[in-house]
């Protein structure tokens, strides 16, 4: 007989510059539900959505609407870092709902006083970049770099992860340049940067979206030739789908992150195939990082639901228990959670390449398995480092 | 009379007052002495500098040179609103009324401005004791039947009447009227005359007016300006008889 | 019975009964937000309707109160200073008033549309400041976990108490504004809106009045800001960014920027549209819908929804419109 | 009628919101000047504005030389040949005197910028002053000049002598008489009875939004009772 | 002492050039805004949207035709027409009610932003410059400098001088100022004021379109740029004085210089300096540096 419907609320950024990634994230949710035939143990699964514009206040408002008004049993989202912190905090007010992360990657969400019913099956910003620091020292032989970054928490986390292993491996950072959010003319920063290798071996750039495009093209305009490693956002879909001359500057850039377009991984290819089949022209040519993260989290929820046969009694006691112990193969490989309900998973080191059809894609150079929340330093040592900021970390000189 | 005593007695003393707009000298070294209770007219062709003189006395324009003193006190540097508190009130040649407020509220703001406290915030205007003053005031300027109309809906002439009413809200020591009769109909001009005659004797009045019927009848003394300078001073009869002034200002009217 | 008296009774009843007919979302997120956000809008309407100065910095002033409350009650990551909550709240409201006064000082010699531009720029300056400054504003992250106080066992953060707290404060602010505009001070403000030179010639200190008006508006916005902070339990630069700043204006216009009641009507409608527009139109394009609704109001009812209602009432009652203390056509405001 | 009158106003009604201000005004005028007098707030300005298309009328019509102009936009009314001197001067504050005149002036035509400067030498002296930086009387001269420069068929003047010095008033009276002689129509609203009667022989009195009386200058000047009744004048003028 | 000698003059020269070229871009964007605001007292909050639209149109056309100049022309025409349509269909109904017009344009900008997002997505676009300008020119002290950026200065000069001539050497400028002072009176003098206003609005909008193409070539465009350039235009005009073209130039210079020097020497508060300048100017001259007293 028909069981009670289980409602999944998808929260993503559907307004403003991050609307495209937000929409792709929700495609991930839809795809996962579809994969289970829209039903778990006789419970029809219904998906409802709400939008934010990247502002935590708005994200909270939408989450409340999904949970308190529309009665979402399970929440998937949100997309960006500070929204995630806010939603994880809201989760504590709503023990009767299970929250899974969407795409957000702030460290604090699952590190500082984490909520019992908030789960993140994707890796976060510092995890994404941790392997890269080591890689550039060991494989590229760079031991002195400059960093150019936007001045807010996500880039801090990315630099934090990167430097944690980079310094350990013997690298030094010549200088960090933080540019205020909202700036788009980088010429005056560029005037201070080395244009060619010499004393400095390379540049680590953490700028998102059009800022990355602006920076890279202005740097090239001024004749800059330093090799570039990028934060995860420098090579995401919004940048790779750039139109115009800046495209030519992207191939060759190194970066790291949880996905790689050309990964030779069965789970990934299967996911891409499924995505392309289901969405056809409506979706992006290839699923974005956000589609993958939302998909992974939704899939985790559905797997756990399946395990408990849709039992949501007692404030989702069984479901939350199942989620905590869940291990499965996501599009990027095996995932599991630690005691903070934060994923441990694989990270790729990628290089941007131009495909045969002219589009740009991430080519995997290396895959690092089981990167955990503590970046392999162990909880004690990691907690010693403190939270990332402009000045933390800095390589001991 | 000793000089000091004269100073004491003058209501308004203007000395060497000058105002330049770029190269143009709108008011050029004008000196005036107006006794308390005197009614004085300032006549002069268009652009002679009459309004500019008023602007400086009332503080709306800083003078380029010269001094102004009121009842023996130098007010040259005082801000306009301080001068009001010293007892100066004026009307504007172009009516400035509060369009969004009713006639009654317009008058009430004027009454409050004179007596204070101006920024009282605890009691509503309806329960303020001095609110009653608005009725008689409106009566005086012929607006009694328009008390509740918003000022923006008054006709031009009615706005002139309101303009006058706001200046009369409180008996000032020095009243400056800039063409009070302009825009008034014949009937309202007569009321104006009557009202001017009724003003308390200790009030000092200076009047700019092109309507000679009013200008010459309502005053004791006339000052004539021309091109920013003082051209002549005298009783109305003397002025009316002055041929130069007839030529440059009055035309055949004065004959 | 006049429209006003009838409405007063109806509104009072609705406010009292509302919590018992709605779920927690409608109680807090719609009701609480309408009242708190509406109070911020009220400060804008007050300034615009009665002083002719359209300030887009009201969200900023509210943000100052919010940040101050957070700073003094919920220190985060080494930023902040824990104080007893009454002290914290007094400080927060004092700082908001001060911020209002300072913005008033900056804008004191401007009018109408020029004030709008300058206050918008001030608002954006504050936004960038909060974003870049870590010592006081904790930068991009801001403050999280800011809970309202528990007084004598009553948790003001719980939905019902929070709602009533918001309602009481909103009613007080509204009544306060209605009162002030009919005092000599309020009349002087309106005089300043219409003809500042004349007001000065009547013995009023015009710049002082302007600055005081901003200060008063700052105080009201501060109350709204604290309610807004508690509603979200946190504050960050996003709370004072361009979007929320414009939201205040949008809500004011929706409700009618010529009358204080418009503030809450506007805040309510805005909150509803903001939350539910996504249901009316496929998930991508609901911002177009919001924009169009807003445009339609600006085009067809310059005095907003309250204006519509008042005109409808006037027609229905068959009488010529009685003039209220606020000018009926807000079309000229801000000129 | 054989030929259409220059201006005919027929049953004109105007409302401001719910207040009825013009109650069916009817008048006709040819090239001979016509003056309208009346107490404050009787609707004279409203009539002028309604003729110009600056306030909407809700009944009746206005014709210029037989051509219906009511309902048209103000600029079309002006182009049809009416020059308007508004009450309260309404000069453009950010235009200099010279710019005002050049804005409307045409090189050909009866009135040229040079002729204006000849007529009002004061304006020539102040040609660089901005509209807001003029004395009241200078503004009034400018407002009159602006209308003259259009070289209209009909001049509608709303209290054009307000704020002018007596010599200038005389001068304006001269100019208006000359205009009357040159075949240009004139509708003059005046508070100054002397001016009204000197310029035109035909006088209308407006009261409460209606033409209450039509008479000639001599009658009005000589009949105290009549003046008293319509204008509220008690003493002799 | 040592520190003084230590100044990196090359850096200083480059940063100064950067400031100049950024100022040029700001001026180009703000000129249309200043024109519309100064002459018609319309605070066109959709100016940023027109900028963005111009950039997208310029991109499409120059990609399709391979000609950058055609891109500019198309943007000028299309965005100019869009501006005219905005004036005719919405703003003319509320002429003289500046607040309402500002609000209406806010509404328009919300809708426009959403529709452009639907059409062009969230990616960053860059318009290909003609080959000739993608080179370097030697500059004393600074070493060498990108031609593309220097080109901005040229554009700013051309646009600035053109506007100045239009406003000060033709009757149009007079007409518009008069229309703003007292629209109804101007109509009563026989001027078709609505038509004049549509014309001005089209020119102002067209300038925004051109600015979009230029900005999209030297930097890039993506959603969100609309608000950014609206804000910069606002500040430029506030600082420089409304309606004054030389004022806009000076305003742009001050704002851009503050931003670039700030970014180079004290990056953290670079953006805040801009606002500090604004407040300082206002405190001394509320009508802006070259603005006429209101
Ligand atoms: N702000 C100003 N800038 C430049 N010139 C001005 C300014 N204000 C007034 N003037 C000039 O100064 C002269 C004196 O002006 P004022 O207003 O005092 O004349 P008035 O005597 O009152 O004339 P009227 O009788 O016409 O009102 C005039 O010629 C006028 O053009
Ligand atoms: N905008 C308006 N709204 C409402 N009522 C108005 C408006 N303008 C004028 N009135 C009213 O219409 C009536 C006629 O006004 P109008 O200006 O035509 O009078 P007038 O005869 O020209 O008077 P005056 O001699 O004072 O200029 C007056 O009672 C006035 O209060
Ligand atoms: Mg004068
Ligand atoms: Mg009149």
PDB file of N, CA and C in Angstrom, chain C residues 192-231:
ATOM      1  N   UNK C 192      10.131  71.640   6.564  1.00  0.00           N
ATOM      2  CA  UNK C 192      11.461  71.503   5.994  1.00  0.00           C
ATOM      3  C   UNK C 192      11.414  70.743   4.663  1.00  0.00           C
ATOM      4  N   UNK C 193      10.539  69.785   4.601  1.00  0.00           N
ATOM      5  CA  UNK C 193      10.360  69.045   3.358  1.00  0.00           C
ATOM      6  C   UNK C 193       9.882  69.988   2.250  1.00  0.00           C
ATOM      7  N   UNK C 194       8.934  70.890   2.595  1.00  0.00           N
ATOM      8  CA  UNK C 194       8.327  71.709   1.557  1.00  0.00           C
ATOM      9  C   UNK C 194       9.152  72.944   1.206  1.00  0.00           C
ATOM     10  N   UNK C 195       9.687  73.606   2.213  1.00  0.00           N
ATOM     11  CA  UNK C 195      10.300  74.908   1.942  1.00  0.00           C
ATOM     12  C   UNK C 195      11.297  75.237   3.045  1.00  0.00           C
ATOM     13  N   UNK C 196      12.504  74.649   2.946  1.00  0.00           N
ATOM     14  CA  UNK C 196      13.468  74.818   4.029  1.00  0.00           C
ATOM     15  C   UNK C 196      13.830  76.288   4.284  1.00  0.00           C
ATOM     16  N   UNK C 197      13.896  77.075   3.216  1.00  0.00           N
ATOM     17  CA  UNK C 197      14.313  78.464   3.422  1.00  0.00           C
ATOM     18  C   UNK C 197      13.302  79.209   4.284  1.00  0.00           C
ATOM     19  N   UNK C 198      12.042  78.945   4.014  1.00  0.00           N
ATOM     20  CA  UNK C 198      10.982  79.593   4.773  1.00  0.00           C
ATOM     21  C   UNK C 198      11.070  79.184   6.248  1.00  0.00           C
ATOM     22  N   UNK C 199      11.334  77.884   6.442  1.00  0.00           N
ATOM     23  CA  UNK C 199      11.388  77.385   7.811  1.00  0.00           C
ATOM     24  C   UNK C 199      12.501  78.076   8.583  1.00  0.00           C
ATOM     25  N   UNK C 200      13.601  78.255   7.908  1.00  0.00           N
ATOM     26  CA  UNK C 200      14.725  78.933   8.538  1.00  0.00           C
ATOM     27  C   UNK C 200      14.344  80.365   8.891  1.00  0.00           C
ATOM     28  N   UNK C 201      13.609  81.007   7.999  1.00  0.00           N
ATOM     29  CA  UNK C 201      13.211  82.387   8.242  1.00  0.00           C
ATOM     30  C   UNK C 201      12.146  82.481   9.323  1.00  0.00           C
ATOM     31  N   UNK C 202      11.661  81.343   9.775  1.00  0.00           N
ATOM     32  CA  UNK C 202      10.712  81.367  10.890  1.00  0.00           C
ATOM     33  C   UNK C 202      11.424  81.073  12.211  1.00  0.00           C
ATOM     34  N   UNK C 203      12.725  80.916  12.138  1.00  0.00           N
ATOM     35  CA  UNK C 203      13.472  80.748  13.370  1.00  0.00           C
ATOM     36  C   UNK C 203      13.872  79.318  13.679  1.00  0.00           C
ATOM     37  N   UNK C 204      13.694  78.416  12.733  1.00  0.00           N
ATOM     38  CA  UNK C 204      14.061  77.019  12.979  1.00  0.00           C
ATOM     39  C   UNK C 204      15.477  76.768  12.497  1.00  0.00           C
ATOM     40  N   UNK C 205      16.146  75.864  13.176  1.00  0.00           N
ATOM     41  CA  UNK C 205      17.489  75.475  12.774  1.00  0.00           C
ATOM     42  C   UNK C 205      17.373  74.287  11.820  1.00  0.00           C
ATOM     43  N   UNK C 206      17.409  74.594  10.528  1.00  0.00           N
ATOM     44  CA  UNK C 206      17.104  73.568   9.536  1.00  0.00           C
ATOM     45  C   UNK C 206      18.092  72.402   9.528  1.00  0.00           C
ATOM     46  N   UNK C 207      19.396  72.677   9.506  1.00  0.00           N
ATOM     47  CA  UNK C 207      20.319  71.532   9.512  1.00  0.00           C
ATOM     48  C   UNK C 207      20.136  70.655  10.748  1.00  0.00           C
ATOM     49  N   UNK C 208      19.931  71.295  11.890  1.00  0.00           N
ATOM     50  CA  UNK C 208      19.732  70.516  13.116  1.00  0.00           C
ATOM     51  C   UNK C 208      18.504  69.617  12.984  1.00  0.00           C
ATOM     52  N   UNK C 209      17.419  70.197  12.461  1.00  0.00           N
ATOM     53  CA  UNK C 209      16.194  69.409  12.275  1.00  0.00           C
ATOM     54  C   UNK C 209      16.454  68.192  11.396  1.00  0.00           C
ATOM     55  N   UNK C 210      17.170  68.419  10.301  1.00  0.00           N
ATOM     56  CA  UNK C 210      17.455  67.321   9.379  1.00  0.00           C
ATOM     57  C   UNK C 210      18.231  66.222  10.080  1.00  0.00           C
ATOM     58  N   UNK C 211      19.261  66.638  10.797  1.00  0.00           N
ATOM     59  CA  UNK C 211      20.104  65.647  11.461  1.00  0.00           C
ATOM     60  C   UNK C 211      19.292  64.903  12.522  1.00  0.00           C
ATOM     61  N   UNK C 212      18.463  65.656  13.265  1.00  0.00           N
ATOM     62  CA  UNK C 212      17.642  65.003  14.285  1.00  0.00           C
ATOM     63  C   UNK C 212      16.677  64.009  13.658  1.00  0.00           C
ATOM     64  N   UNK C 213      16.109  64.380  12.520  1.00  0.00           N
ATOM     65  CA  UNK C 213      15.193  63.458  11.844  1.00  0.00           C
ATOM     66  C   UNK C 213      15.917  62.158  11.508  1.00  0.00           C
ATOM     67  N   UNK C 214      17.139  62.294  11.018  1.00  0.00           N
ATOM     68  CA  UNK C 214      17.913  61.089  10.708  1.00  0.00           C
ATOM     69  C   UNK C 214      18.212  60.299  11.978  1.00  0.00           C
ATOM     70  N   UNK C 215      18.472  61.010  13.053  1.00  0.00           N
ATOM     71  CA  UNK C 215      18.747  60.323  14.307  1.00  0.00           C
ATOM     72  C   UNK C 215      17.546  59.537  14.789  1.00  0.00           C
ATOM     73  N   UNK C 216      16.392  60.176  14.711  1.00  0.00           N
ATOM     74  CA  UNK C 216      15.161  59.507  15.127  1.00  0.00           C
ATOM     75  C   UNK C 216      14.895  58.286  14.250  1.00  0.00           C
ATOM     76  N   UNK C 217      15.060  58.493  12.952  1.00  0.00           N
ATOM     77  CA  UNK C 217      14.884  57.367  12.028  1.00  0.00           C
ATOM     78  C   UNK C 217      15.897  56.275  12.338  1.00  0.00           C
ATOM     79  N   UNK C 218      17.086  56.684  12.745  1.00  0.00           N
ATOM     80  CA  UNK C 218      18.111  55.710  13.086  1.00  0.00           C
ATOM     81  C   UNK C 218      17.694  54.880  14.289  1.00  0.00           C
ATOM     82  N   UNK C 219      17.100  55.547  15.263  1.00  0.00           N
ATOM     83  CA  UNK C 219      16.633  54.835  16.450  1.00  0.00           C
ATOM     84  C   UNK C 219      15.582  53.791  16.068  1.00  0.00           C
ATOM     85  N   UNK C 220      14.612  54.210  15.273  1.00  0.00           N
ATOM     86  CA  UNK C 220      13.561  53.286  14.847  1.00  0.00           C
ATOM     87  C   UNK C 220      14.159  52.135  14.031  1.00  0.00           C
ATOM     88  N   UNK C 221      15.026  52.483  13.093  1.00  0.00           N
ATOM     89  CA  UNK C 221      15.659  51.437  12.280  1.00  0.00           C
ATOM     90  C   UNK C 221      16.472  50.499  13.169  1.00  0.00           C
ATOM     91  N   UNK C 222      17.062  51.060  14.231  1.00  0.00           N
ATOM     92  CA  UNK C 222      17.850  50.232  15.138  1.00  0.00           C
ATOM     93  C   UNK C 222      16.995  49.162  15.800  1.00  0.00           C
ATOM     94  N   UNK C 223      15.795  49.543  16.208  1.00  0.00           N
ATOM     95  CA  UNK C 223      14.888  48.563  16.811  1.00  0.00           C
ATOM     96  C   UNK C 223      14.578  47.458  15.805  1.00  0.00           C
ATOM     97  N   UNK C 224      14.263  47.893  14.583  1.00  0.00           N
ATOM     98  CA  UNK C 224      14.018  46.897  13.536  1.00  0.00           C
ATOM     99  C   UNK C 224      15.247  46.029  13.304  1.00  0.00           C
ATOM    100  N   UNK C 225      16.404  46.658  13.377  1.00  0.00           N
ATOM    101  CA  UNK C 225      17.635  45.921  13.115  1.00  0.00           C
ATOM    102  C   UNK C 225      17.890  44.839  14.152  1.00  0.00           C
ATOM    103  N   UNK C 226      17.579  45.153  15.402  1.00  0.00           N
ATOM    104  CA  UNK C 226      17.791  44.152  16.453  1.00  0.00           C
ATOM    105  C   UNK C 226      16.807  42.990  16.274  1.00  0.00           C
ATOM    106  N   UNK C 227      15.566  43.330  15.949  1.00  0.00           N
ATOM    107  CA  UNK C 227      14.583  42.263  15.710  1.00  0.00           C
ATOM    108  C   UNK C 227      15.034  41.390  14.542  1.00  0.00           C
ATOM    109  N   UNK C 228      15.525  42.048  13.502  1.00  0.00           N
ATOM    110  CA  UNK C 228      15.980  41.318  12.329  1.00  0.00           C
ATOM    111  C   UNK C 228      17.151  40.404  12.665  1.00  0.00           C
ATOM    112  N   UNK C 229      18.028  40.905  13.508  1.00  0.00           N
ATOM    113  CA  UNK C 229      19.182  40.115  13.928  1.00  0.00           C
ATOM    114  C   UNK C 229      18.712  38.862  14.662  1.00  0.00           C
ATOM    115  N   UNK C 230      17.792  39.048  15.581  1.00  0.00           N
ATOM    116  CA  UNK C 230      17.334  37.902  16.366  1.00  0.00           C
ATOM    117  C   UNK C 230      16.563  36.908  15.501  1.00  0.00           C
ATOM    118  N   UNK C 231      15.875  37.436  14.517  1.00  0.00           N
ATOM    119  CA  UNK C 231      15.152  36.556  13.605  1.00  0.00           C
ATOM    120  C   UNK C 231      16.126  35.632  12.885  1.00  0.00           C
TER     121      UNK C 231
END
